[in-house]
PDB file of C-alpha atoms in Angstrom:
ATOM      1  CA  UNK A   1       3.284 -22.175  -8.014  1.00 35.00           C
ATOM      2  CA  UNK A   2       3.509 -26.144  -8.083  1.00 34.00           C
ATOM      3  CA  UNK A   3       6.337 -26.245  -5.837  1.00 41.00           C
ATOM      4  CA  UNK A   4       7.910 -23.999  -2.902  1.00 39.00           C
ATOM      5  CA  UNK A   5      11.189 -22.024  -4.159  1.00 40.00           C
ATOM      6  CA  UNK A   6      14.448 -22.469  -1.937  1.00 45.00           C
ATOM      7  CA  UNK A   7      14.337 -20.101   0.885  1.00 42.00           C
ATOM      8  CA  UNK A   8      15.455 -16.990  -0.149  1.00 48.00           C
ATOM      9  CA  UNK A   9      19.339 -15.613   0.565  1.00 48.00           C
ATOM     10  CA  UNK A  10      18.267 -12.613   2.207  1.00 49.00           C
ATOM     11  CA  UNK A  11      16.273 -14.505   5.308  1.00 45.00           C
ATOM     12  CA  UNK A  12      18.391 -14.585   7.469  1.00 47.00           C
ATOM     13  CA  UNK A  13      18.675 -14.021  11.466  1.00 40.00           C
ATOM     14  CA  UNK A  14      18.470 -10.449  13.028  1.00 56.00           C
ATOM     15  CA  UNK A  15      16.432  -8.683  15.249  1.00 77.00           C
ATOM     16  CA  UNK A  16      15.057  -5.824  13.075  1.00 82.00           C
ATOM     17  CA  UNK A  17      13.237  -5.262   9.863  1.00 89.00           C
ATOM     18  CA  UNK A  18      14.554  -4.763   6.239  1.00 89.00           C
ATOM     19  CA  UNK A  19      12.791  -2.730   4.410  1.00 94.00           C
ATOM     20  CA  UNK A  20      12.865  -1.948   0.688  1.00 94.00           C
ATOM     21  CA  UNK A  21      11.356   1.480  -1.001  1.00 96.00           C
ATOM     22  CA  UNK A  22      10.911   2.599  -4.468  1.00 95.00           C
ATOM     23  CA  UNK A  23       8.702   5.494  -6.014  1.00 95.00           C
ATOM     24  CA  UNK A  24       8.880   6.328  -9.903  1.00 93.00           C
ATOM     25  CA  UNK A  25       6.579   8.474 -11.862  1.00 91.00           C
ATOM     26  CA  UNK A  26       6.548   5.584 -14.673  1.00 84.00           C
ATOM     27  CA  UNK A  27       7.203   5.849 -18.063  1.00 79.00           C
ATOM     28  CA  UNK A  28       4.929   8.527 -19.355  1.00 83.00           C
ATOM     29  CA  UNK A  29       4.608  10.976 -16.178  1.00 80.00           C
ATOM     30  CA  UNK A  30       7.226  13.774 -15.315  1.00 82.00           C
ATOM     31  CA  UNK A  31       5.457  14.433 -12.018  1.00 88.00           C
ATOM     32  CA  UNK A  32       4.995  11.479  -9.176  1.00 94.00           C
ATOM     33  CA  UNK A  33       1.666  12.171  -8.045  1.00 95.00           C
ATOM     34  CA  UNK A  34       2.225   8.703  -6.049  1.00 97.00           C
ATOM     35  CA  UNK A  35       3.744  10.082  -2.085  1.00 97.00           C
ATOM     36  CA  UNK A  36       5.488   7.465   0.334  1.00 97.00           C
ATOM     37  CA  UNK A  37       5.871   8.258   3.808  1.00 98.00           C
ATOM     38  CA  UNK A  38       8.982   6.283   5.619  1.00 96.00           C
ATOM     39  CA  UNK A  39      11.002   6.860   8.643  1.00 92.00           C
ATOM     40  CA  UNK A  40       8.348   9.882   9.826  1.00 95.00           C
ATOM     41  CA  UNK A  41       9.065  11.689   6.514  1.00 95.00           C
ATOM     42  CA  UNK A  42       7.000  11.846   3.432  1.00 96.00           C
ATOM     43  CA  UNK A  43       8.917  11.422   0.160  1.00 95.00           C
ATOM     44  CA  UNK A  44       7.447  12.479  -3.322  1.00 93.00           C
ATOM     45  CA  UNK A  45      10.035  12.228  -6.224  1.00 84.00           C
ATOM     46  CA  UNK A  46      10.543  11.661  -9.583  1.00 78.00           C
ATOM     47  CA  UNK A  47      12.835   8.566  -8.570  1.00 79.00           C
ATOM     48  CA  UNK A  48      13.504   7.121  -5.073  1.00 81.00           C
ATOM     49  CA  UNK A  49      15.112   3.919  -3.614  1.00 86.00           C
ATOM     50  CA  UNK A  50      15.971   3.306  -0.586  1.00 89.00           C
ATOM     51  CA  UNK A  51      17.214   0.988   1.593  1.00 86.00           C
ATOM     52  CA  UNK A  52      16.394   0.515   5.762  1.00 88.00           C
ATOM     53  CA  UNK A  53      16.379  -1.292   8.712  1.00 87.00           C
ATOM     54  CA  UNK A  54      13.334  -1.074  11.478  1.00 90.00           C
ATOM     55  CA  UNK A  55      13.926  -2.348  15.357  1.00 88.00           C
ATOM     56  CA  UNK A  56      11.041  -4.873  15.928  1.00 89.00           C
ATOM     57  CA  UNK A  57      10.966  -3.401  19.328  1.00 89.00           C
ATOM     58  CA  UNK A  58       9.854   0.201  18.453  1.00 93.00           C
ATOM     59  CA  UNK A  59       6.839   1.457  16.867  1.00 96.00           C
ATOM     60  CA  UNK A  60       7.025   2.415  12.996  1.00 96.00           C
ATOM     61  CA  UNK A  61       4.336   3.780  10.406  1.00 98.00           C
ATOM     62  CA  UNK A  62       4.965   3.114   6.605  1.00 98.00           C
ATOM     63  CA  UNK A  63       2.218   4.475   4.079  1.00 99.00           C
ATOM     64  CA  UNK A  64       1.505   5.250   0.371  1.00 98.00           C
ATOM     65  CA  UNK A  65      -0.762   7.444  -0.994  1.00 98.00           C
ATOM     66  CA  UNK A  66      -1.510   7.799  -4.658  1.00 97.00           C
ATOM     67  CA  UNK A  67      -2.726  11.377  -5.716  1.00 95.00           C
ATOM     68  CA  UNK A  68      -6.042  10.685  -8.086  1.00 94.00           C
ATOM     69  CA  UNK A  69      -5.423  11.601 -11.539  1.00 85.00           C
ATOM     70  CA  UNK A  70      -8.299  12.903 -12.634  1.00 86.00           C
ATOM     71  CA  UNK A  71      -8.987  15.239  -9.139  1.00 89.00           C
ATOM     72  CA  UNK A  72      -7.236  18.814  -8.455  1.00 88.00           C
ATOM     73  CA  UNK A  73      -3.315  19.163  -7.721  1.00 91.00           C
ATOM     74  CA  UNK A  74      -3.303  14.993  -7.400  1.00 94.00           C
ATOM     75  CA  UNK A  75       0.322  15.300  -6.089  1.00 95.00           C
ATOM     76  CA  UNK A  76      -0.693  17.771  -3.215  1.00 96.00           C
ATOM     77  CA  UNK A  77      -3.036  15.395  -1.956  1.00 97.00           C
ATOM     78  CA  UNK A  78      -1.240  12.404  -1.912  1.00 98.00           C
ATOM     79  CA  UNK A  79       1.059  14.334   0.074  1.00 97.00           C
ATOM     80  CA  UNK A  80      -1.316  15.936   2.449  1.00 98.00           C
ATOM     81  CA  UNK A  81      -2.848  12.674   2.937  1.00 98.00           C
ATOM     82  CA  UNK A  82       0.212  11.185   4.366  1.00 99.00           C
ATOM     83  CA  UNK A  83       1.193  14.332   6.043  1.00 98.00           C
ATOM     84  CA  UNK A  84      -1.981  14.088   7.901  1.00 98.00           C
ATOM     85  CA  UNK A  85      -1.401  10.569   8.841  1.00 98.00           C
ATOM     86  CA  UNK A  86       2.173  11.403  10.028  1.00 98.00           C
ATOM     87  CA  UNK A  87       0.619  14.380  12.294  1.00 98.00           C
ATOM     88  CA  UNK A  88      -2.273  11.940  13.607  1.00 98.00           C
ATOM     89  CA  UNK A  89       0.126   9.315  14.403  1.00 98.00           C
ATOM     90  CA  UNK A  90       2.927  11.213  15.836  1.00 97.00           C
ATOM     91  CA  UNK A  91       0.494  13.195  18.216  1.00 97.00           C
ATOM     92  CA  UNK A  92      -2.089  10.092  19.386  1.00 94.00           C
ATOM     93  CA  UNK A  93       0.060   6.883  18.273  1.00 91.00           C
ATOM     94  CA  UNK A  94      -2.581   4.431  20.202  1.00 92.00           C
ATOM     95  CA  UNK A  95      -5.435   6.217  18.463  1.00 96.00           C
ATOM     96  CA  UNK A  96      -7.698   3.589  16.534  1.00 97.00           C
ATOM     97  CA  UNK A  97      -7.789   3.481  12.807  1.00 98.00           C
ATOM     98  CA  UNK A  98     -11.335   5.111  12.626  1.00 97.00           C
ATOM     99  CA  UNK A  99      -9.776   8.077  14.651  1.00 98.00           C
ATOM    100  CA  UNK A 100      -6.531   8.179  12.501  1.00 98.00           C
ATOM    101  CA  UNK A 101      -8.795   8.475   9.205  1.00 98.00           C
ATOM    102  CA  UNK A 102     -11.278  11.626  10.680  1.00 98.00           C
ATOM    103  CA  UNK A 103      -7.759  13.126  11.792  1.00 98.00           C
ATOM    104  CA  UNK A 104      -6.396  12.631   8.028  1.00 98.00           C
ATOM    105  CA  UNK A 105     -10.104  14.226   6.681  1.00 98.00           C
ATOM    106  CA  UNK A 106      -9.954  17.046   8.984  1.00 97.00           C
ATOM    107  CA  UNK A 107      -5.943  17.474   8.424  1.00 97.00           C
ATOM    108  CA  UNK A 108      -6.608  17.332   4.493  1.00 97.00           C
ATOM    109  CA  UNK A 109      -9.973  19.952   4.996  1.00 96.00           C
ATOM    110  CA  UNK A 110      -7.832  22.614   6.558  1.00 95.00           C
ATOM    111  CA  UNK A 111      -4.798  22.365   3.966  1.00 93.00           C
ATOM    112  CA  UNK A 112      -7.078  23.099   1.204  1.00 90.00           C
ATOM    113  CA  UNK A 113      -8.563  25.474  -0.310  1.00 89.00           C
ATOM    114  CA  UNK A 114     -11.637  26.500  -2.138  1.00 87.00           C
ATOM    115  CA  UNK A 115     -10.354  25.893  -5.498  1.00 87.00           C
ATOM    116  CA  UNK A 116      -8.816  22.764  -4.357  1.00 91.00           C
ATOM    117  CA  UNK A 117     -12.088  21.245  -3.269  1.00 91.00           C
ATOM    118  CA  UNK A 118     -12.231  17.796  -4.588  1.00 91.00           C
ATOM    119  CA  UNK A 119      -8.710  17.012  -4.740  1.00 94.00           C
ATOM    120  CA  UNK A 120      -8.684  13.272  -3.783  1.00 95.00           C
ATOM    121  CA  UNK A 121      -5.916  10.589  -3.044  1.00 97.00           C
ATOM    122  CA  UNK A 122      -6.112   6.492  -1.632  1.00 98.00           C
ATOM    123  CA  UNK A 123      -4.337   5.335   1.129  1.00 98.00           C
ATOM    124  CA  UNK A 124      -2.618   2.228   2.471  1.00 99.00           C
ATOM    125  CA  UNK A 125      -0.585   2.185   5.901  1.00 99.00           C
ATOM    126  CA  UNK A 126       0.903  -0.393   7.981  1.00 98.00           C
ATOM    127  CA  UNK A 127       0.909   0.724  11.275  1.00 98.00           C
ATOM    128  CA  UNK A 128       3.563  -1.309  13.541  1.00 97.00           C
ATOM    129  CA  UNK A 129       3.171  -1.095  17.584  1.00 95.00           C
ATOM    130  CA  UNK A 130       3.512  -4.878  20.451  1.00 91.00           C
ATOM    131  CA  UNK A 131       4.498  -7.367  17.366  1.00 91.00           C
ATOM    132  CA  UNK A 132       1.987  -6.447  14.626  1.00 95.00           C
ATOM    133  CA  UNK A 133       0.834  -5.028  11.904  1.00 97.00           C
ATOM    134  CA  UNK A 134      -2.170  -2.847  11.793  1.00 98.00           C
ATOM    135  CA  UNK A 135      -3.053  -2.138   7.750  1.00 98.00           C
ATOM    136  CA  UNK A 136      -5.206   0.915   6.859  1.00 98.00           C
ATOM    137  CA  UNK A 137      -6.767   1.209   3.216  1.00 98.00           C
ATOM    138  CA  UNK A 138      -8.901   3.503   1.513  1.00 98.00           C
ATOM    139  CA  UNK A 139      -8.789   3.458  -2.368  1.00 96.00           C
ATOM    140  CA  UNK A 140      -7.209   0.711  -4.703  1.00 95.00           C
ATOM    141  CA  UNK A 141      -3.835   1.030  -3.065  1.00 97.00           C
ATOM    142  CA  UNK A 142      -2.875  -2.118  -1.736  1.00 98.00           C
ATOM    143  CA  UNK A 143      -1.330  -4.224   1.027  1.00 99.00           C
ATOM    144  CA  UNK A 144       0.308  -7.940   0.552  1.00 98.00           C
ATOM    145  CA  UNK A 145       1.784 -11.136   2.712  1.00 97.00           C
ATOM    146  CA  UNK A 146       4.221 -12.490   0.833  1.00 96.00           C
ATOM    147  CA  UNK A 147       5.768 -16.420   1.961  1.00 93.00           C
ATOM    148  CA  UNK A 148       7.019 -19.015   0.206  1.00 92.00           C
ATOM    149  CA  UNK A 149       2.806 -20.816   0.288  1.00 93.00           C
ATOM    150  CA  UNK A 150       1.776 -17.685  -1.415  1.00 96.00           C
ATOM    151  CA  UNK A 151       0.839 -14.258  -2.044  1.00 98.00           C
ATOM    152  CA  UNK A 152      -2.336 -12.881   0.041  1.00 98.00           C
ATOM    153  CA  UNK A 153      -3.933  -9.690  -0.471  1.00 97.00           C
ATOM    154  CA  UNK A 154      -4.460  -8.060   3.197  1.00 98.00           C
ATOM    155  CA  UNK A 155      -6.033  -4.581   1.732  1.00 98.00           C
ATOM    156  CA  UNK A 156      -9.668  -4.632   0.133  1.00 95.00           C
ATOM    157  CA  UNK A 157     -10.078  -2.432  -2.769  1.00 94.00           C
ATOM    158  CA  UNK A 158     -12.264   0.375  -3.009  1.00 91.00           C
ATOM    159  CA  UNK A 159     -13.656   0.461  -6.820  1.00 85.00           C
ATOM    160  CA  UNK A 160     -16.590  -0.229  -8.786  1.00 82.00           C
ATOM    161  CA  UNK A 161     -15.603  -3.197  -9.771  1.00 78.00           C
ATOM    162  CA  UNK A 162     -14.893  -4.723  -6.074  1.00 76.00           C
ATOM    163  CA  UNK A 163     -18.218  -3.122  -5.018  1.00 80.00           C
ATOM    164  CA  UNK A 164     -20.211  -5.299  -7.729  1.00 81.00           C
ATOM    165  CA  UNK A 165     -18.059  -8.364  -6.954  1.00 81.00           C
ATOM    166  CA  UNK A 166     -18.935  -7.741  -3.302  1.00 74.00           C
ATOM    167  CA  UNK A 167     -23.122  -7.345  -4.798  1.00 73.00           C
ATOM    168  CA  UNK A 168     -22.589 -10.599  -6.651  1.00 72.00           C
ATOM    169  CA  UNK A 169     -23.332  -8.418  -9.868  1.00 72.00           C
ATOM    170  CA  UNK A 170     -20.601  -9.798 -11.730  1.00 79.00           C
ATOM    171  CA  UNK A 171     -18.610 -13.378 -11.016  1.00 74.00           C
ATOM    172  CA  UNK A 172     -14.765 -12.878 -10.878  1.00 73.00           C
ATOM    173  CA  UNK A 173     -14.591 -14.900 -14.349  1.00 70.00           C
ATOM    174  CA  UNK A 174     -16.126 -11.929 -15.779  1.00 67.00           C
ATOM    175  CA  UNK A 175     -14.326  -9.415 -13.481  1.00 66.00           C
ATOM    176  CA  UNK A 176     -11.440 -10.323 -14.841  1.00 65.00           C
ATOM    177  CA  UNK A 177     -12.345  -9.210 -18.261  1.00 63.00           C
ATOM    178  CA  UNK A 178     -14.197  -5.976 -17.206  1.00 59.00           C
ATOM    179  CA  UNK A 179     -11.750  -4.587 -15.477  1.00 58.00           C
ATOM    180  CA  UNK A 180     -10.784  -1.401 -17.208  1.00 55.00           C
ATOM    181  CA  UNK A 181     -14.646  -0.492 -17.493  1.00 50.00           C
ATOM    182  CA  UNK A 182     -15.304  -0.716 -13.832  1.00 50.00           C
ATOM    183  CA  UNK A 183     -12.138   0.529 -12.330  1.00 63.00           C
ATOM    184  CA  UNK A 184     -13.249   3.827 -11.140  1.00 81.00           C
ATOM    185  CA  UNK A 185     -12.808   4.447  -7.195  1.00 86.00           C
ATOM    186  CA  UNK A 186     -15.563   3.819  -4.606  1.00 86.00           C
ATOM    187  CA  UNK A 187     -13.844   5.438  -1.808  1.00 92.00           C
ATOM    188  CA  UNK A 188     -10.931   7.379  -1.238  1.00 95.00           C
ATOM    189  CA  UNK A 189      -9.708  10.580   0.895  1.00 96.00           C
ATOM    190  CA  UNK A 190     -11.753  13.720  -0.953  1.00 95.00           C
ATOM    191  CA  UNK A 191     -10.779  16.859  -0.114  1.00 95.00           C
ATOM    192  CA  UNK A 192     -13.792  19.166   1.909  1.00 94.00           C
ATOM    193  CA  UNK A 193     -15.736  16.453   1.011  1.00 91.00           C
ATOM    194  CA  UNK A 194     -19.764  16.528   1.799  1.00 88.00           C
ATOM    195  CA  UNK A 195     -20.294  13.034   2.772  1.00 89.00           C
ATOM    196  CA  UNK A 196     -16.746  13.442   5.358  1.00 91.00           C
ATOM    197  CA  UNK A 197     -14.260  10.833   5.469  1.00 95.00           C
ATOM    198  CA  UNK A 198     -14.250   7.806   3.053  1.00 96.00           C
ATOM    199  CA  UNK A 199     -14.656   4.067   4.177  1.00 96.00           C
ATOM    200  CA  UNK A 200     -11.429   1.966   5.317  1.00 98.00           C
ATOM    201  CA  UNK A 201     -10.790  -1.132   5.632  1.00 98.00           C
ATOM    202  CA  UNK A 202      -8.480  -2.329   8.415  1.00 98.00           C
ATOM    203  CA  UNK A 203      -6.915  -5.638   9.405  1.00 97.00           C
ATOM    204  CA  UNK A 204      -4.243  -6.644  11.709  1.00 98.00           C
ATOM    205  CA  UNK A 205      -1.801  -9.268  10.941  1.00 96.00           C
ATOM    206  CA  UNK A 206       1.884 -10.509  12.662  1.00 93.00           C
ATOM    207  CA  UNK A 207       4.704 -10.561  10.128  1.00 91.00           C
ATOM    208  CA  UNK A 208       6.660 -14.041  10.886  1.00 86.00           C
ATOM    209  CA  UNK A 209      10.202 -14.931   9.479  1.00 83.00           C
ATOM    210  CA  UNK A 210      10.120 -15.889   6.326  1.00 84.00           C
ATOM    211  CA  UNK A 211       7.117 -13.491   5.398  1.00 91.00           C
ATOM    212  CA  UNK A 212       7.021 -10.402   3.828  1.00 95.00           C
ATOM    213  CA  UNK A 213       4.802  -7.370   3.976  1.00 97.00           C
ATOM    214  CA  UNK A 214       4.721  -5.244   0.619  1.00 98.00           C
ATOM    215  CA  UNK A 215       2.669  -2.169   0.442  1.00 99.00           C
ATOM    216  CA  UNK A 216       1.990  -0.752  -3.178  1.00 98.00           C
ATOM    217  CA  UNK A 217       0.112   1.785  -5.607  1.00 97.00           C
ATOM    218  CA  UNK A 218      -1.585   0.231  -8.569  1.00 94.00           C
ATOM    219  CA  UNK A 219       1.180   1.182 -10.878  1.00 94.00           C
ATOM    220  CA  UNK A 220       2.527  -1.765  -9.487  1.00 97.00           C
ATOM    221  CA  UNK A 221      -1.005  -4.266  -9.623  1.00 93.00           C
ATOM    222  CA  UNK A 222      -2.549  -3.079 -12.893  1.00 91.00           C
ATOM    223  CA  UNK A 223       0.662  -4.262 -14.993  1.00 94.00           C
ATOM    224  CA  UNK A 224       2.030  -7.801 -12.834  1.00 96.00           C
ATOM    225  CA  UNK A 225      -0.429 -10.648 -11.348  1.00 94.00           C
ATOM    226  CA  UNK A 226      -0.519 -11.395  -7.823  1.00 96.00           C
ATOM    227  CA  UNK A 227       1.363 -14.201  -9.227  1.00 96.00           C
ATOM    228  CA  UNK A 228       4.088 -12.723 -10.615  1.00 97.00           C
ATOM    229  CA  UNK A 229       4.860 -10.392  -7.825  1.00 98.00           C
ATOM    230  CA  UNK A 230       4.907 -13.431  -5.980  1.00 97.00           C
ATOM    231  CA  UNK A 231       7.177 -15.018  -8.073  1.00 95.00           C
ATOM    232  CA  UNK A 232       9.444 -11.997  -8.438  1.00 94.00           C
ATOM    233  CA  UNK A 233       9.937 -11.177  -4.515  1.00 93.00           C
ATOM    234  CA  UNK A 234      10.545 -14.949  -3.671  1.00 92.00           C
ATOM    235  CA  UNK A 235      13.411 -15.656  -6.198  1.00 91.00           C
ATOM    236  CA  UNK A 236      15.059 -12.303  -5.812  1.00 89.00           C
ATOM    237  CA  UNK A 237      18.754 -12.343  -3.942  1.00 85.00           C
ATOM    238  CA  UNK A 238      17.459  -9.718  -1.954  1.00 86.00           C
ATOM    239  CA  UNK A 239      14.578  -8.205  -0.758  1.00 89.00           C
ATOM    240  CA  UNK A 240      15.621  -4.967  -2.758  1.00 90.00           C
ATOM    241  CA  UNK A 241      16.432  -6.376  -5.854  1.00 92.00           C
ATOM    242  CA  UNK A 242      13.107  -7.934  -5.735  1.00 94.00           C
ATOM    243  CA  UNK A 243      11.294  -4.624  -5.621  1.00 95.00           C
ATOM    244  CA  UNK A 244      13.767  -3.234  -8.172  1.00 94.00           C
ATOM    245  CA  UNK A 245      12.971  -5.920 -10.434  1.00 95.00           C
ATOM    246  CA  UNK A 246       9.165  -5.338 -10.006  1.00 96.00           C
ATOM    247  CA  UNK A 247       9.534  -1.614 -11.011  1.00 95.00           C
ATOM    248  CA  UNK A 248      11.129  -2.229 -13.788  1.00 94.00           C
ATOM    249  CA  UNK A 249       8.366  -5.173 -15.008  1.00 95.00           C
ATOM    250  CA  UNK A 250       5.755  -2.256 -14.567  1.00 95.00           C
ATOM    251  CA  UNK A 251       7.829   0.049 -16.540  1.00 93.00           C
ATOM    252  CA  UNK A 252       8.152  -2.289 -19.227  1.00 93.00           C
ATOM    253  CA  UNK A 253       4.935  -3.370 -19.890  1.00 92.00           C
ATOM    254  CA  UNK A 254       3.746  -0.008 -20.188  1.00 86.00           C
ATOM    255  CA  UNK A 255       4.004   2.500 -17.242  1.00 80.00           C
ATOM    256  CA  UNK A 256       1.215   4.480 -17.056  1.00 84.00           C
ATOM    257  CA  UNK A 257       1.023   4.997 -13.818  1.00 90.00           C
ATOM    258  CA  UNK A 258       3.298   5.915 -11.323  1.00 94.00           C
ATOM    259  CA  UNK A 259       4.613   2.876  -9.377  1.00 96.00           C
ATOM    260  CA  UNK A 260       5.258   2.445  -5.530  1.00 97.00           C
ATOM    261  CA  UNK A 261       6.183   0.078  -3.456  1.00 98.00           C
ATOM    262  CA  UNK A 262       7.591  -0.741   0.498  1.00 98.00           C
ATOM    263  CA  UNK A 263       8.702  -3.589   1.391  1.00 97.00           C
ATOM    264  CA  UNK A 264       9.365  -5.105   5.204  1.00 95.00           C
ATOM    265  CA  UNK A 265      10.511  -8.394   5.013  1.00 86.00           C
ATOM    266  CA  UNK A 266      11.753  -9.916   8.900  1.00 72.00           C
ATOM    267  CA  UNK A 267      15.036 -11.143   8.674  1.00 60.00           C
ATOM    268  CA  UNK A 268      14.940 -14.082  10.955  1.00 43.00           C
ATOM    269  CA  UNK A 269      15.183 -18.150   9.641  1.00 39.00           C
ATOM    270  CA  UNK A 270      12.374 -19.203   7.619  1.00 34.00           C
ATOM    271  CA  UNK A 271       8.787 -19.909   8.927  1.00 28.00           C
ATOM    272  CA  UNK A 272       6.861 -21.268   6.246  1.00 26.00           C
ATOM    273  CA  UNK A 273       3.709 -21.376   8.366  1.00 29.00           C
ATOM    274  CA  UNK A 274       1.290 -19.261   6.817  1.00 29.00           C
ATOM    275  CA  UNK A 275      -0.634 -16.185   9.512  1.00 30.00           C
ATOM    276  CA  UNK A 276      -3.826 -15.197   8.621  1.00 34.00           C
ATOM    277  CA  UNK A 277      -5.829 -11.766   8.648  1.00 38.00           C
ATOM    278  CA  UNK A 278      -8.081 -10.609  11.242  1.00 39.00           C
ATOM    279  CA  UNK A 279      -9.597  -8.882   8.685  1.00 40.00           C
ATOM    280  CA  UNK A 280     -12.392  -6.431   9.864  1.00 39.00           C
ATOM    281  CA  UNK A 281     -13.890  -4.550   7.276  1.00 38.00           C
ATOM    282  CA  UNK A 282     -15.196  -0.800   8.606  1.00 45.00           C
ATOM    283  CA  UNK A 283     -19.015   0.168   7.093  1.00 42.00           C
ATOM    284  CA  UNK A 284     -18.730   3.982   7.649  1.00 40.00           C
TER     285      UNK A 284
END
């Protein structure tokens, strides 16, 4: 990135939000065990794009959860996860992320059942209320600010790997070359879990024009760079044909995983100024 692209076509002047879905189950999957929730509904399909606009004036929630794999019924609890966001939201909007997260533990507890008891999913949630954005994580799913200085991760992730990075067990030189051994998730939403709800980390930050806010699973993170999301978002015609454009990469590198994305971009003339994170990391 040794120069700043043109600004894009699609910034242009409005007073509302564009936002950009996709969810795909990848190129192995049948089932999406990846759920998105948008416009107070939660979506879980084996292919979904769609196209939105948000009044900056109004409250909005926008979330993805991604059902863990390896746990019971993976695509239940994605969906429960999110369900019992929506319900937590809906009910006590100005409730604080701590309160929002026992409300999604207690929501998922109730919906499940004995053999169901360990069925886990990750979070990430941008919650919108007075001009910003409060983002929610628990898990590896993850939250970005995209502008034309960069690409900025805003969510923290949850993993093995992070957790010895965070130690200063292992430099990111060699993180980067250990990452399939140590990718296994430190926290994440666990069904009738022992220890109760998992860890989140929150931070707040106030989308400007010219900046984008993309949420995502790590279908999207374990096949394109920071770098090359970056790079496909910013030289797209249009928000949507950016996030398109990044599905199909992640397909066609491989596709493991099933891939999600959501992304707000705020349609007003470019501000290449970058805004930081308030970043406030939650120990329990």
């Amino acid at each position: 990135m040794s120069q700043l692209p043109k600004t894009p076509s699609f910034i242009k002047a409005s007073d509302y939000f564009t936002i950009e879905t996709l969810t795909h189950p990848g190129a192995i999957h049948k089932q999406n065990q990846d759920a998105i929730l948008i416009n107070q509904r939660v979506h879980q399909s084996s292919g979904f794009i769609s196209t939105g606009y948000l009044e900056t004036t109004s409250p909005h929630l926008i979330a993805i959860s991604d059902g863990v794999s390896q746990s019971p019924n993976p695509s239940k609890a994605s969906r429960t996860v999110l369900q019992g966001l929506l319900q937590s939201w809906e009910s006590k909007p100005d409730s604080t992320p701590i309160q929002h997260k026992e409300s999604i533990q207690d929501y998922l507890d109730k919906a499940t059942n004995k053999k169901l008891s360990g069925m886990s999913a990750t979070l990430v949630a941008a919650l919108y209320n007075n001009q910003k954005f409060t983002i929610i994580n628990s898990g590896d799913s993850r939250a970005y600010l995209i502008d034309a200085l960069g690409i900025t991760q805003l969510s923290k992730d949850h993993t093995t790997l992070q957790r010895m990075l965070d130690d200063g067990d292992i430099t990111k030189e060699e993180a980067a070359n250990a990452s399939s051994l140590y990718d296994g998730l430190d926290q994440c939403f666990v069904a009738r879990s022992l220890d109760g709800p998992p860890r989140i980390h929150t931070c707040t930050v106030a989308l400007k024009p010219g900046q984008l806010l993309l949420l995502c699973s790590d279908g999207l993170n374990l096949y394109l760079s920071d770098d090359e999301i970056w790079d496909r978002i910013m030289n797209s015609e249009s928000i949507g044909n950016g996030v398109v454009q990044l599905g199909e990469k992640a397909i066609a590198r491989g596709g493991e995983d099933n891939i999600s994305i959501i992304c707000i971009g705020y349609s007003t003339e470019m501000d290449l100024k970058f805004v930081g994170c308030n970043n406030k990391p939650e120990g329990h």
